[in-house]
Coordinates of C-alpha atoms in Angstrom, one line a residue:
L1 CA 3.0 -1.5 -12.6
Y2 CA 3.0 2.3 -12.5
Q3 CA 0.3 4.6 -13.8
D4 CA 2.9 7.4 -13.4
S5 CA 6.4 6.4 -12.6
K6 CA 7.6 10.0 -12.0
S7 CA 5.1 10.5 -9.1
L8 CA 5.4 6.8 -8.1
L9 CA 1.6 6.5 -8.6
L10 CA 0.7 2.8 -8.8
S11 CA -3.0 3.0 -9.1
Q12 CA -5.9 5.5 -9.0
S13 CA -9.6 4.6 -8.6
I14 CA -12.8 6.6 -8.3
I15 CA -15.5 5.2 -6.0
K16 CA -18.9 6.8 -6.6
V17 CA -21.6 6.7 -4.0
D18 CA -24.6 8.8 -4.9
S19 CA -26.1 11.2 -2.4
M20 CA -23.3 10.8 0.2
S21 CA -21.6 13.8 1.7
A22 CA -17.9 14.0 1.9
D23 CA -18.2 13.9 5.7
D24 CA -20.1 10.6 5.6
L25 CA -17.7 9.1 3.2
Q26 CA -14.8 10.1 5.5
T27 CA -16.5 8.4 8.4
L28 CA -16.9 5.2 6.3
V29 CA -13.2 5.3 5.3
L30 CA -12.2 5.8 8.9
N31 CA -14.3 2.9 10.0
W32 CA -12.9 0.7 7.2
S33 CA -9.3 1.6 8.2
G34 CA -10.1 0.5 11.8
M35 CA -11.1 -2.9 10.5
S36 CA -8.4 -3.2 7.8
F37 CA -5.2 -2.1 9.7
R38 CA -3.9 -3.6 12.9
N39 CA -3.1 -0.1 14.3
A40 CA -5.2 2.4 12.2
S41 CA -4.2 5.4 14.3
K42 CA -0.5 4.9 13.4
V43 CA -1.3 4.1 9.7
L44 CA -3.3 7.3 9.3
V45 CA -0.6 9.9 8.8
S46 CA -2.6 12.9 7.7
Q47 CA -6.3 13.9 7.8
T48 CA -8.0 17.1 6.6
K49 CA -11.5 17.9 5.7
S50 CA -11.0 16.8 2.1
Q51 CA -8.5 13.9 2.3
M52 CA -6.9 11.2 4.4
V53 CA -3.4 9.7 3.9
F54 CA -2.5 6.3 5.1
R55 CA 1.0 4.8 5.1
Y56 CA 1.2 1.1 5.6
S57 CA 3.6 -1.7 5.1
T58 CA 3.3 -4.8 3.1
N59 CA 5.3 -8.0 2.9
S60 CA 3.9 -9.1 -0.4
F61 CA 7.0 -7.9 -2.4
Y62 CA 9.8 -10.4 -2.9
V63 CA 12.8 -11.0 -5.1
K64 CA 14.4 -14.3 -6.1
A65 CA 18.1 -14.9 -6.1
L66 CA 19.2 -18.3 -7.3
G67 CA 15.5 -19.3 -7.2
I68 CA 15.1 -18.5 -3.5
P69 CA 12.5 -15.9 -2.7
T70 CA 13.4 -13.1 -0.2
T71 CA 10.6 -11.0 1.2
L72 CA 11.3 -7.3 1.3
G73 CA 9.1 -5.1 3.5
W74 CA 7.6 -2.2 1.5
Y75 CA 5.6 1.0 2.3
I76 CA 2.5 1.9 0.4
R77 CA 0.9 5.4 0.7
M78 CA -2.8 5.6 0.1
Q79 CA -4.3 9.0 -0.4
V80 CA -8.1 9.2 -0.2
E81 CA -9.8 12.4 -1.4
F82 CA -13.4 13.2 -0.6
K83 CA -16.1 15.1 -2.3
Q84 CA -19.9 14.9 -2.4
G85 CA -20.9 11.6 -4.0
G86 CA -17.5 9.9 -4.3
I87 CA -13.9 9.4 -3.4
R88 CA -10.6 9.1 -5.3
V89 CA -8.2 6.6 -4.0
S90 CA -4.5 6.9 -5.1
I91 CA -1.9 4.3 -4.3
F92 CA 1.8 5.3 -4.3
D93 CA 5.0 3.4 -3.9
D94 CA 6.5 4.8 -0.8
G95 CA 9.8 2.8 -0.8
N96 CA 11.3 0.0 1.0
A97 CA 11.2 -0.7 4.7
Y98 CA 14.4 -0.5 6.7
R99 CA 16.5 -3.7 6.3
P100 CA 19.3 -4.4 8.8
S101 CA 22.7 -5.6 7.6
Q102 CA 23.2 -9.3 7.4
Y103 CA 26.2 -11.5 7.7
L104 CA 26.2 -14.7 5.6
P105 CA 28.8 -17.1 6.7
S106 CA 30.8 -19.1 4.2
Y107 CA 30.3 -22.8 3.9
N108 CA 34.1 -23.1 3.3
P109 CA 36.0 -22.5 6.5
S110 CA 38.9 -21.1 4.7
L111 CA 36.8 -18.3 3.2
R112 CA 35.3 -15.3 4.9
G113 CA 31.6 -14.8 4.9
T114 CA 29.8 -11.9 3.2
T115 CA 28.2 -8.9 4.9
I116 CA 25.2 -7.4 3.2
P117 CA 24.9 -3.7 4.2
A118 CA 21.7 -2.3 5.7
T119 CA 19.2 -0.6 3.4
P120 CA 17.8 2.7 4.8
E121 CA 14.0 3.2 4.7
G122 CA 12.8 4.6 1.4
Y123 CA 16.1 4.0 -0.4
N124 CA 14.6 1.8 -3.1
H125 CA 11.4 2.0 -5.1
F126 CA 9.8 -0.5 -7.5
T127 CA 11.3 1.5 -10.4
D128 CA 14.7 0.0 -9.3
Y129 CA 13.4 -3.4 -10.3
F130 CA 12.8 -2.4 -13.9
K131 CA 15.2 -2.4 -16.8
K132 CA 15.7 0.7 -18.9
N133 CA 13.4 -0.8 -21.6
G134 CA 10.6 -0.8 -19.1
L135 CA 10.5 -4.6 -18.5
S136 CA 10.7 -5.9 -14.9
K137 CA 13.9 -7.7 -13.9
N138 CA 13.3 -11.5 -13.8
M139 CA 14.2 -11.6 -10.1
A140 CA 11.3 -9.3 -9.3
I141 CA 8.5 -10.4 -11.6
G142 CA 6.6 -12.5 -9.1
G143 CA 7.0 -10.0 -6.3
L144 CA 5.8 -7.1 -8.4
Q145 CA 2.7 -9.1 -9.4
A146 CA 2.0 -9.9 -5.8
V147 CA 2.2 -6.2 -4.8
K148 CA -0.2 -5.3 -7.6
K149 CA -2.6 -8.0 -6.4
D150 CA -2.2 -6.7 -2.9
Y151 CA -3.1 -3.0 -3.6
I152 CA -5.9 -3.9 -5.9
S153 CA -7.3 -6.0 -3.1
T154 CA -7.0 -3.1 -0.7
I155 CA -9.0 -0.8 -3.1
S156 CA -11.6 -3.5 -3.6
S157 CA -12.0 -4.0 0.1
L158 CA -12.6 -0.3 0.6
Q159 CA -15.1 -0.1 -2.2
E160 CA -17.0 -3.2 -0.9
Y161 CA -17.1 -1.7 2.6
I162 CA -18.4 1.6 1.4
Q163 CA -21.1 0.0 -0.8
Q164 CA -22.2 -2.4 2.0
N165 CA -22.3 0.2 4.7
H166 CA -23.3 3.5 3.1
Q167 CA -26.9 3.0 4.0
T168 CA -26.1 2.5 7.7
L169 CA -24.8 6.1 8.2
Q170 CA -28.0 7.5 9.7
T171 CA -28.9 8.8 13.1
P172 CA -30.0 5.9 15.2
T173 CA -33.5 6.0 16.5
N174 CA -35.3 3.7 18.9
S175 CA -36.8 1.9 15.9
N176 CA -33.5 1.1 14.1
W177 CA -31.1 0.7 17.0

């Protein structure tokens, strides 16, 4: 799942677009984010002349206990770096979303139920769902595959948007407006 587990890097891609300035690429990425995220201004957590950082949540990760899937909210950090003619997109595991405590009542009236404690935001990472030998735990295999499919889809969506719209970044005139 990880390209680099120490930095929690999940994926890194280069998107090349000949003859586009870093400023024009940044405009395209900002436009893409407005169409891709429900609240782009809250998802964009940092912006400089050379990069943008987005932090968004996904519900694609799940684990199975006794064959029953449980969705776990998760944060993904996407760093987009700009230079003349291309961008580098890096996707990082930014940890779990906050999960409130839960009380599970017992089906036997003579027994007490079970309380599952709350999980603070960022407490777990996908690395926690791997064994020491590097194989994923059975309970998380499907969820880890779903997350990978999700972030690959995000990168593909950005790449397609840039390729389809890079010609439209020109100053409008009466003839092309």
